[in-house]
mmCIF file of C-alpha atoms in Angstrom:
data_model
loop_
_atom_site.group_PDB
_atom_site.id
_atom_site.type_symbol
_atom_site.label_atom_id
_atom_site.label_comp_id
_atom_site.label_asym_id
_atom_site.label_seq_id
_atom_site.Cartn_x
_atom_site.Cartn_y
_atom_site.Cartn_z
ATOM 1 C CA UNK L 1 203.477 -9.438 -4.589
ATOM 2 C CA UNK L 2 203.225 -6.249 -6.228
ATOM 3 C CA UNK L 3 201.635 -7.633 -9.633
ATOM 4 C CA UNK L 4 199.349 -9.154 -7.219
ATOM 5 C CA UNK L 5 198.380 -6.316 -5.148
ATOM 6 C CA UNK L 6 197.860 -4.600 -8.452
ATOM 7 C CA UNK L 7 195.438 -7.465 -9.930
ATOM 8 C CA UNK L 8 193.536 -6.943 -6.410
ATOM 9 C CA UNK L 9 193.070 -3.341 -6.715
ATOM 10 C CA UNK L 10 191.561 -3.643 -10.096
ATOM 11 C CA UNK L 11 189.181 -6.431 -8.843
ATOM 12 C CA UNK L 12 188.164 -3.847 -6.360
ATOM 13 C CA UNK L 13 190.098 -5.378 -3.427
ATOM 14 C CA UNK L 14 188.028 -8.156 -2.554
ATOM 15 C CA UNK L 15 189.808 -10.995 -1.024
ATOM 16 C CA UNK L 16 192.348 -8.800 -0.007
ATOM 17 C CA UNK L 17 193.144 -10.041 3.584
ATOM 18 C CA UNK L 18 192.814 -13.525 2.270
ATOM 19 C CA UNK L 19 195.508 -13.537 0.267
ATOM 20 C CA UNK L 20 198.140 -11.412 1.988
ATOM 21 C CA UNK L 21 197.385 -13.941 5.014
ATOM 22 C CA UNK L 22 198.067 -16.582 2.452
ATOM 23 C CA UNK L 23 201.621 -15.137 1.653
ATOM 24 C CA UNK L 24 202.573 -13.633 4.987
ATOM 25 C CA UNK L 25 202.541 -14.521 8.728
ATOM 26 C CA UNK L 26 200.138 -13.070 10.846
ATOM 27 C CA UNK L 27 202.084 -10.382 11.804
ATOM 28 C CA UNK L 28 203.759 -9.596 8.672
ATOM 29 C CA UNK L 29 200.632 -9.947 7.109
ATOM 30 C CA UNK L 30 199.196 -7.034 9.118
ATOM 31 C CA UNK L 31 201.902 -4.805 8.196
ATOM 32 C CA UNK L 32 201.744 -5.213 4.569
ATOM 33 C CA UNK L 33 197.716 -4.614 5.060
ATOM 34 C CA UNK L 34 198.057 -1.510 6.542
ATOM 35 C CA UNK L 35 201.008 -0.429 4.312
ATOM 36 C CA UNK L 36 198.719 -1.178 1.151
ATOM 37 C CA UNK L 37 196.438 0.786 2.728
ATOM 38 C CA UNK L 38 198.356 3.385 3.352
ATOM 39 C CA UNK L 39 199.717 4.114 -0.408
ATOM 40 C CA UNK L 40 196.183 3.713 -1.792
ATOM 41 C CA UNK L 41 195.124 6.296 0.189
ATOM 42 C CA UNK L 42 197.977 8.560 -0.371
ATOM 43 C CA UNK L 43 197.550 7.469 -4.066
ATOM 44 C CA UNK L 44 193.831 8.455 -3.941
ATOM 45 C CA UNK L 45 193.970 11.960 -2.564
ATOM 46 C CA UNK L 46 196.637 12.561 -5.066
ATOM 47 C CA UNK L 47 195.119 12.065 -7.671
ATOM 48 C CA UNK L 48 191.597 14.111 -6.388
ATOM 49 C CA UNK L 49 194.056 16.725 -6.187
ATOM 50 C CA UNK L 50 195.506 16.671 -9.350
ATOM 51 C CA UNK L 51 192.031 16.474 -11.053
ATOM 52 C CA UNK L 52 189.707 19.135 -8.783
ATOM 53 C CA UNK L 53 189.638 22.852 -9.668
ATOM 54 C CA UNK L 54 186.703 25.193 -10.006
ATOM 55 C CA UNK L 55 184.325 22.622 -8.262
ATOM 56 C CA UNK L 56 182.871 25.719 -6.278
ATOM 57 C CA UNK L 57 183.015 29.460 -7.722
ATOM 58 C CA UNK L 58 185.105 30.662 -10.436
ATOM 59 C CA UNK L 59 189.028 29.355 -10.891
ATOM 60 C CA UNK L 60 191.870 30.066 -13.290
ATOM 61 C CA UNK L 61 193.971 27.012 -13.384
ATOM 62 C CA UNK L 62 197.307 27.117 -15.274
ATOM 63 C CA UNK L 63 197.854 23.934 -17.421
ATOM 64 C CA UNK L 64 201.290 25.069 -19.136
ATOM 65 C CA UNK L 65 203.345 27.671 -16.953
ATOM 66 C CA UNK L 66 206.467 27.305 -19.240
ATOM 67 C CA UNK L 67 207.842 28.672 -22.995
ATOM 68 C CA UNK L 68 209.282 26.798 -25.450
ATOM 69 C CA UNK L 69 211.816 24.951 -24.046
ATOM 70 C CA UNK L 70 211.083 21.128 -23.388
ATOM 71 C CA UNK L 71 214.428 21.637 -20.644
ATOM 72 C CA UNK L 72 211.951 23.471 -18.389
ATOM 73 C CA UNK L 73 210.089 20.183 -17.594
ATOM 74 C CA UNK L 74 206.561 22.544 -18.097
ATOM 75 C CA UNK L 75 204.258 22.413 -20.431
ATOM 76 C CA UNK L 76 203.878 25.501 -22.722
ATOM 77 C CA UNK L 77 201.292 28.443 -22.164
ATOM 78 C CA UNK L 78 197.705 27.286 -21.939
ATOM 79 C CA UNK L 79 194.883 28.462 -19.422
ATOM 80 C CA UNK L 80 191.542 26.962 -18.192
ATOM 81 C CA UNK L 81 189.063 29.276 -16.435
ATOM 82 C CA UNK L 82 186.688 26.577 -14.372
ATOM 83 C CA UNK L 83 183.097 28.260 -13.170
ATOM 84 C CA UNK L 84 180.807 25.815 -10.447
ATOM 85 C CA UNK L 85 182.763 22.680 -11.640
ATOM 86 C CA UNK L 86 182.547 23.152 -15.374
ATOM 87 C CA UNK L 87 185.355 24.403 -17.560
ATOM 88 C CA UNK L 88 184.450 27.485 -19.886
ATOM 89 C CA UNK L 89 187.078 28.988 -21.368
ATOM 90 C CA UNK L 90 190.306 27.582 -22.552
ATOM 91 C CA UNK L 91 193.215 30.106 -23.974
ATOM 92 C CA UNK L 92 196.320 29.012 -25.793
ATOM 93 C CA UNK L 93 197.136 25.583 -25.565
ATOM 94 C CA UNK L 94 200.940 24.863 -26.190
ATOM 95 C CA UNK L 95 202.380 21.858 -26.012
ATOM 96 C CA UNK L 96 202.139 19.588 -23.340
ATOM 97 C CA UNK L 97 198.584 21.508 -22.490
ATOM 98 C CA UNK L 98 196.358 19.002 -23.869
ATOM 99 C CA UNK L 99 197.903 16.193 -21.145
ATOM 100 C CA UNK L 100 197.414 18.527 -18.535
ATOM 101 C CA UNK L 101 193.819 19.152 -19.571
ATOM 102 C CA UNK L 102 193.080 15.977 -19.460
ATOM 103 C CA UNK L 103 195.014 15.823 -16.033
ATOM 104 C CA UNK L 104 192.692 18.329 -14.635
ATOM 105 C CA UNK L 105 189.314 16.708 -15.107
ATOM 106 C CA UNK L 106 188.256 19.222 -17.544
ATOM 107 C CA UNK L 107 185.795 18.331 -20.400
ATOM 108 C CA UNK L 108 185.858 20.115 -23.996
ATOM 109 C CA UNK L 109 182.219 18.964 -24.627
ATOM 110 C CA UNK L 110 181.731 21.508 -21.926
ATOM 111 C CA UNK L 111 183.859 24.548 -23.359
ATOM 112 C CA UNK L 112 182.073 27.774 -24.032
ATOM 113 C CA UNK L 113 185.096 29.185 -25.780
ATOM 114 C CA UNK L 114 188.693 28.679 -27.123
ATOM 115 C CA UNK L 115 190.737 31.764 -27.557
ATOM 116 C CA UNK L 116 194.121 32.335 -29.327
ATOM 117 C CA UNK L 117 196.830 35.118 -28.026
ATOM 118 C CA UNK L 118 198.908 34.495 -31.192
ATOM 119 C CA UNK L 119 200.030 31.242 -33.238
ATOM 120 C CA UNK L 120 203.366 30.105 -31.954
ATOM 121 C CA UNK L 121 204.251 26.848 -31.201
ATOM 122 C CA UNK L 122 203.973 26.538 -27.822
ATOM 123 C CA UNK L 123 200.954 28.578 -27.720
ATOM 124 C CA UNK L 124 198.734 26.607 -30.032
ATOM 125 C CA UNK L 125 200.352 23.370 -31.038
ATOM 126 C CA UNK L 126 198.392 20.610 -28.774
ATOM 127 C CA UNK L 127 195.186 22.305 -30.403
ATOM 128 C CA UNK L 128 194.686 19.252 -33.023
ATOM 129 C CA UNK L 129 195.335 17.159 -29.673
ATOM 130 C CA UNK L 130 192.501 18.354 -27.697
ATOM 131 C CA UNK L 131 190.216 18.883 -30.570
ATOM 132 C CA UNK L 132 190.616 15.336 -32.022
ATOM 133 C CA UNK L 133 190.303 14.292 -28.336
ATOM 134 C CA UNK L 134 186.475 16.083 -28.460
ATOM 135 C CA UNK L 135 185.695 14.494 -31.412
ATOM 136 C CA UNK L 136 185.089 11.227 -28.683
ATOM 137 C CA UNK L 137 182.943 13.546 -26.026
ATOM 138 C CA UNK L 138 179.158 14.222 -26.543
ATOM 139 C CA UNK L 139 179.311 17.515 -27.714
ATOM 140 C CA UNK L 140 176.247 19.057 -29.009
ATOM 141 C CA UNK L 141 177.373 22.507 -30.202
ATOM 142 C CA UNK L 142 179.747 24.573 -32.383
ATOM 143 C CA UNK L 143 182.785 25.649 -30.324
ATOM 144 C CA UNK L 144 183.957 29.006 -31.490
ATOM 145 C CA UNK L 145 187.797 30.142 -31.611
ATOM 146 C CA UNK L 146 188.709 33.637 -31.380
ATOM 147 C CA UNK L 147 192.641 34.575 -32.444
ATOM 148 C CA UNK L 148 194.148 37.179 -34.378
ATOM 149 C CA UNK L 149 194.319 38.147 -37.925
ATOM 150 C CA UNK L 150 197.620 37.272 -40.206
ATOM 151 C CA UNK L 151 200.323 38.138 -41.632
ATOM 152 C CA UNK L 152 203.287 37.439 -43.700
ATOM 153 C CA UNK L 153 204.733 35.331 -40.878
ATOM 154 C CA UNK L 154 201.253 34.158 -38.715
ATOM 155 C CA UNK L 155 197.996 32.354 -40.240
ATOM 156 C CA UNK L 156 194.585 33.836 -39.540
ATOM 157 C CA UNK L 157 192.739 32.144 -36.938
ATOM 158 C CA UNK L 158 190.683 30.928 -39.883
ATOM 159 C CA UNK L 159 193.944 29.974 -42.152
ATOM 160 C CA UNK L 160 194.997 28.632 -38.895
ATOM 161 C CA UNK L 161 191.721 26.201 -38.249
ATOM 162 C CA UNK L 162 191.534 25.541 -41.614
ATOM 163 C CA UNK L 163 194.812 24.478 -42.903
ATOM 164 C CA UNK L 164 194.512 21.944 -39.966
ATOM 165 C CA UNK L 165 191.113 20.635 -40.820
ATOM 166 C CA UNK L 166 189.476 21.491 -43.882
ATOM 167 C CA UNK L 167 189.674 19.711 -47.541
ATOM 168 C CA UNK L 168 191.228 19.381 -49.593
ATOM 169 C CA UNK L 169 194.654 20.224 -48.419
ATOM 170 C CA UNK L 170 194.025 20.387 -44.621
ATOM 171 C CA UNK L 171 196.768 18.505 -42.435
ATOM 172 C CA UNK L 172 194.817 16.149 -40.788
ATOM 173 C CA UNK L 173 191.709 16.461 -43.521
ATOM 174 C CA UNK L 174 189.656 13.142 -42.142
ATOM 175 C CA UNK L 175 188.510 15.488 -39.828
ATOM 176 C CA UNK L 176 186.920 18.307 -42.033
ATOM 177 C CA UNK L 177 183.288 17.586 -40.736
ATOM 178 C CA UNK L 178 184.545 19.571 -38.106
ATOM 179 C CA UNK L 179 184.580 22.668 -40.402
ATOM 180 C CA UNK L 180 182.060 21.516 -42.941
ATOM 181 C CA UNK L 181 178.863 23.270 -42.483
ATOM 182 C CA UNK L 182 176.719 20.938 -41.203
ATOM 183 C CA UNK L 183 173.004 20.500 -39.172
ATOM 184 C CA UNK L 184 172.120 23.062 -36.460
ATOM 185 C CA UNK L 185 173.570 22.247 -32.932
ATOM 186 C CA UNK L 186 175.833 19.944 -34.089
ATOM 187 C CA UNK L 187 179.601 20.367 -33.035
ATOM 188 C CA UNK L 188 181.699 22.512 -35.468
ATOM 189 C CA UNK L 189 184.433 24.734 -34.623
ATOM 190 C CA UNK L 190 183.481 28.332 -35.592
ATOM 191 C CA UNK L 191 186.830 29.827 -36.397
ATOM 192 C CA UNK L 192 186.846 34.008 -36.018
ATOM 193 C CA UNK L 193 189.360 36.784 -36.623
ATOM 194 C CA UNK L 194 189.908 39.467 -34.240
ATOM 195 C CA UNK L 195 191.017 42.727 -35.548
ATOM 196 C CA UNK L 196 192.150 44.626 -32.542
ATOM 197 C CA UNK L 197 193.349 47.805 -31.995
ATOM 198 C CA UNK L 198 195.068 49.821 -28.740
ATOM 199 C CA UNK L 199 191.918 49.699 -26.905
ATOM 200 C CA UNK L 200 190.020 47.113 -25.834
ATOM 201 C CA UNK L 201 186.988 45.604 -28.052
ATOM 202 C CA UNK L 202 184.127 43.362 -27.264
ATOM 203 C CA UNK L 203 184.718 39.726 -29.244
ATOM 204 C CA UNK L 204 182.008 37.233 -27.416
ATOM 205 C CA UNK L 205 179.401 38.071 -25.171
ATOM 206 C CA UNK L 206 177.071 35.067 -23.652
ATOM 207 C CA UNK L 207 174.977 34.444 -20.806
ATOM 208 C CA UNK L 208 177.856 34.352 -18.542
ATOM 209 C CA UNK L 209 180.585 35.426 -20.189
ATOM 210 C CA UNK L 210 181.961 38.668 -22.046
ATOM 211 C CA UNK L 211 185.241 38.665 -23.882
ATOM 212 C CA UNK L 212 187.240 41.383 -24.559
ATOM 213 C CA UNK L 213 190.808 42.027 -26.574
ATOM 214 C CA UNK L 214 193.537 44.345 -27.164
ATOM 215 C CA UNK L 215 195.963 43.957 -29.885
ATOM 216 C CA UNK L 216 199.695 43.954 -28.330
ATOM 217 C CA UNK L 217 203.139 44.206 -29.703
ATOM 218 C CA UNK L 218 205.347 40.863 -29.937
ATOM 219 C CA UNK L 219 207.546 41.844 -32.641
ATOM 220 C CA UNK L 220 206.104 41.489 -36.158
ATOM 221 C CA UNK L 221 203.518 38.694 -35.171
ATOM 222 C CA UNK L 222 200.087 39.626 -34.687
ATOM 223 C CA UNK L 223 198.750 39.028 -31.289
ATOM 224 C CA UNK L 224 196.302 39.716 -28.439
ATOM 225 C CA UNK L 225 195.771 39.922 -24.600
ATOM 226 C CA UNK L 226 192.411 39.070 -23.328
ATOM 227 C CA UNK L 227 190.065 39.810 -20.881
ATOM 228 C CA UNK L 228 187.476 37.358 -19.355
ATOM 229 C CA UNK L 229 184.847 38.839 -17.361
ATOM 230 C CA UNK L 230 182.879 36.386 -15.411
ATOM 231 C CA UNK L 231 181.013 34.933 -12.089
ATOM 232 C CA UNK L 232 181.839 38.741 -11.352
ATOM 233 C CA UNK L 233 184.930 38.579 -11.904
ATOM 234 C CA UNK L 234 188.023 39.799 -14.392
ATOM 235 C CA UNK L 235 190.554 37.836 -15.618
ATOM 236 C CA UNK L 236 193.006 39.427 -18.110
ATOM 237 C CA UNK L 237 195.983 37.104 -19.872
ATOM 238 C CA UNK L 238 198.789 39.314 -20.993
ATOM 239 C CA UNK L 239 199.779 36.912 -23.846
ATOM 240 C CA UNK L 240 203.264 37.185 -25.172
ATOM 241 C CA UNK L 241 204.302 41.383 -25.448
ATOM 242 C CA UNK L 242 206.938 43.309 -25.226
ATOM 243 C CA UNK L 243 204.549 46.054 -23.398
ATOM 244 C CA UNK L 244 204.667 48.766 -25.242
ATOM 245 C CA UNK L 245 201.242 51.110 -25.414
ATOM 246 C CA UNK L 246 198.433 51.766 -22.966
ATOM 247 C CA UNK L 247 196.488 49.199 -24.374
ATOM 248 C CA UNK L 248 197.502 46.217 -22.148
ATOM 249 C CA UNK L 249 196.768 48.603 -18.715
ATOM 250 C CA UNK L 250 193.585 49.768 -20.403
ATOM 251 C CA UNK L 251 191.988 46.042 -20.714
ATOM 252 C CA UNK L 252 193.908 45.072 -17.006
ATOM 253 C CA UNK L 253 192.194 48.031 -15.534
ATOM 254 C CA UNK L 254 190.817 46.470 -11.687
ATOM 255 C CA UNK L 255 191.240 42.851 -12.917
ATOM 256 C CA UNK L 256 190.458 40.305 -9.675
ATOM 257 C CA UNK L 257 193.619 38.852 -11.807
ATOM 258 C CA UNK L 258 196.103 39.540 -13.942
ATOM 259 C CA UNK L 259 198.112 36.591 -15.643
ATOM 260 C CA UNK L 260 201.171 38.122 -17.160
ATOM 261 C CA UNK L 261 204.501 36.202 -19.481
ATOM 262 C CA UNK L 262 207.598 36.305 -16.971
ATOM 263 C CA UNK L 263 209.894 35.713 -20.592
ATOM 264 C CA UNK L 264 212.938 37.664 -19.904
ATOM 265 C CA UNK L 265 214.404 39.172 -17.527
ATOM 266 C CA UNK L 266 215.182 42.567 -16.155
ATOM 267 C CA UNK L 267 217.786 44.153 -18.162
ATOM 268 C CA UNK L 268 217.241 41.542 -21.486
ATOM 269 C CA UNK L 269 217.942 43.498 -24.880
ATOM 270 C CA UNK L 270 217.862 42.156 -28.841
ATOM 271 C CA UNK L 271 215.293 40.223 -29.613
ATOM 272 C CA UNK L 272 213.796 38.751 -26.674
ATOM 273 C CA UNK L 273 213.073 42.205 -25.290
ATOM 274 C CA UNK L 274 211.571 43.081 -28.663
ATOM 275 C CA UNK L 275 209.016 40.640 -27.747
ATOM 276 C CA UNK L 276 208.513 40.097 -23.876
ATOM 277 C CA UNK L 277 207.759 42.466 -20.915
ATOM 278 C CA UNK L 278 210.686 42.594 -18.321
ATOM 279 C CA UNK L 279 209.831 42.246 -14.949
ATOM 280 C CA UNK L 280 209.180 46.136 -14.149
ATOM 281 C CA UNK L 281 207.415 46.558 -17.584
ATOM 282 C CA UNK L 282 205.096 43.913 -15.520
ATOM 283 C CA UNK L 283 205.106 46.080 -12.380
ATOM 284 C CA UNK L 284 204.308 49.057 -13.900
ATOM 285 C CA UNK L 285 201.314 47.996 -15.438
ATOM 286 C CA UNK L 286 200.156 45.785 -12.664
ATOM 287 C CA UNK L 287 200.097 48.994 -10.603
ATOM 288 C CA UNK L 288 198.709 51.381 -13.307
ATOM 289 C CA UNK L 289 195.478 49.265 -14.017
ATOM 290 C CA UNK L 290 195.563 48.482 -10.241
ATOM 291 C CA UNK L 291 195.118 44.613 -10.328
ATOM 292 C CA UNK L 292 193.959 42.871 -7.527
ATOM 293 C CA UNK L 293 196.741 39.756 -7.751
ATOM 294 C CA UNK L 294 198.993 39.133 -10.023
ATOM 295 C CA UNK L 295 200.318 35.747 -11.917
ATOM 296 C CA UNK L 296 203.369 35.264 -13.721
ATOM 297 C CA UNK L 297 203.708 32.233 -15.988
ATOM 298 C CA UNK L 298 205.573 31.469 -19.332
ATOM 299 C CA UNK L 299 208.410 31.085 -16.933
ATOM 300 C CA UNK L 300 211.627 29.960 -19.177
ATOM 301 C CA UNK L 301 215.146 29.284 -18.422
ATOM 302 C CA UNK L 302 216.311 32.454 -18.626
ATOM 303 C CA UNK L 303 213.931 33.394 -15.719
ATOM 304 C CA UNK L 304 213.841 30.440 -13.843
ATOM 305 C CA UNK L 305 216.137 30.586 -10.829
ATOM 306 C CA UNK L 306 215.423 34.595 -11.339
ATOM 307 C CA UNK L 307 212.270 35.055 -9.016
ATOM 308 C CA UNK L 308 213.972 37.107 -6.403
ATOM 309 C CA UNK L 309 215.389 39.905 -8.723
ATOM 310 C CA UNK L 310 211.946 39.685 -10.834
ATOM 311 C CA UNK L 311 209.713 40.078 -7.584
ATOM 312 C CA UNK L 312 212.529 42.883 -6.258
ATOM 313 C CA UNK L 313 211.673 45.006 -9.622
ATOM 314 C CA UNK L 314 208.104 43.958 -9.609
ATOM 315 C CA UNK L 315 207.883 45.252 -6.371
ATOM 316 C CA UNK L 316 209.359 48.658 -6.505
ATOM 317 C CA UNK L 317 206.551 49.313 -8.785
ATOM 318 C CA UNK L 318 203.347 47.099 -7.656
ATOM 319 C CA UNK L 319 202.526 46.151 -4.065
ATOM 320 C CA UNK L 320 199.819 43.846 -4.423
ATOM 321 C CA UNK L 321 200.281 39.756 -4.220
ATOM 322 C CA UNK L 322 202.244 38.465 -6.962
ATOM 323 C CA UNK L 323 202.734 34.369 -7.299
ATOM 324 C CA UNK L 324 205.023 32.244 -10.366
ATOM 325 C CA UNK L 325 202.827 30.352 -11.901
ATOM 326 C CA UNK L 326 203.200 26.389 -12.575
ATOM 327 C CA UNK L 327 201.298 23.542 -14.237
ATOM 328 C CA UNK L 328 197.953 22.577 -12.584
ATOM 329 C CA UNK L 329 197.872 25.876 -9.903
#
């Protein structure tokens, strides 16, 4: 019954009631109608869910809320900001983010702008995913990528594009026309290096959108927080930092929101607090740039199960609305 129910459906349900009549009795016939029903319905305004954001106005959706950890069952940092139905701007895209763009409707023929915090794994390894997945959509235009500069440890946003695409020694090569010049209009990724300081710097400036960026500390790896003004709004993305400077509360200053990385939490040391904000780092510069709302996302296990103790020191320092972020919000 359910194979057939399933042929049905993709014939567009005509002879529906014909052939559950055929199967059932009358009455039990009715029943399994209205059940059917029932599930397609529920199965259709699920899935209208999943895929509508930003149809009206201006919306941040969050396609990976989680780190680097596949145990958190979320995929890794990525953002999409959606204006009147179209998305615009993507930044990061960790893995597992190229699913959940796809998830959300979203289009990358119709993507003003890509933008890198830094080059970590889960911050930029579904890139080749969503860029080979373009190469099928009618895209007219160059997309340009904005990222940091390198190091010793971290590519270049150019190295970065480049040793994914270009000849001769590019890892996936067969797609160097992407990176070839080529004729005027056509679609080419326009890799570009930010060099950042401690306060904030205009990268991109459209008819709709200006970008600007700080550089922020996350240990020895070069990396930036951004700030997307647009549809008269300001949307700043912390990126991954330990917090230290005035730069971060300098580009946050009156952001409509503020998406910050909820990595560690209060009281971490070592390492991890080498490289991520603890919750009243968060609160304290949520407060000083006086952000209207405030997001927290690159949730990982060592947070998770930790949101009453992070809002309690978020709190004590910022009193506007705070939510945890997860995939598709």
């Amino acid at each position: 019954m359910k194979k057939m129910m399933t042929s049905w459906a993709r014939r567009g349900n005509t002879n529906i009631l014909d052939v559950v009549l055929h199967i059932y009795s009358p009455n039990q016939a009715v029943k399994s109608l209205l059940l059917f029903v029932f599930l397609l319905s529920v199965y259709r305004a699920s899935s209208l869910t999943a895929q509508s954001c930003g149809a009206n106005g201006l919306a941040v959706q969050v396609l990976g809320s989680g780190g680097p950890e596949s145990q958190d069952k979320r995929a890794s940092t990525s953002y999409l900001i959606w204006d009147q139905g179209k998305a615009r701007v993507v930044v990061d895209a960790g893995g597992g983010s190229a699913l959940r763009f796809g998830e959300s409707g979203a289009q990358m023929s119709q993507v003003d702008i890509f933008l890198f915090s830094h080059f970590h794994v889960d911050h930029s390894s579904d890139f080749p995913a969503l860029i080979f997945s373009s190469w099928f959509e009618d895209r007219k235009r160059p997309l340009p990528v904005y990222g940091p500069s390198g190091n010793k440890y971290m590519p270049s946003t150019t190295e970065f594009v480049r040793d994914l695409f270009s000849e001769p020694h590019g890892a996936w090569r067969y797609l160097s026309d992407l990176v070839e010049p080529g004729d005027e209009g056509s679609y080419q990724l326009q890799p570009h290096n930010v060099e950042a300081g401690s306060t904030p710097i205009l990268v991109f400036r459209n008819a709709d959108i200006a970008v600007y960026a700080v550089s922020v500390v996350h240990g020895v790896f070069p990396a930036l927080a951004w700030r997307v003004d647009i549809g008269g709004k300001r949307i700043v993305f912390s990126g991954d930092t330990n917090g230290t400077g005035e730069g971060l509360t300098e580009l946050a200053a009156n952001a409509d929101l503020f998406v910050a990385h909820n990595a560690v939490p209060e009281g971490a040391t070592g390492v991890e607090r080498h490289l991520h904000m603890p919750p009243s780092v968060i609160g304290t510069i949520a407060a000083n740039a006086h952000v209207e709302e405030l997001v927290l996302s690159h949730r990982m296990l060592r947070t998770l199960g930790k949101e009453t103790e992070t809002l309690t020191e978020i709190k004590r320092r910022y009193s506007g609305p705070i939510q945890f972020a997860n995939d598709h919000d």
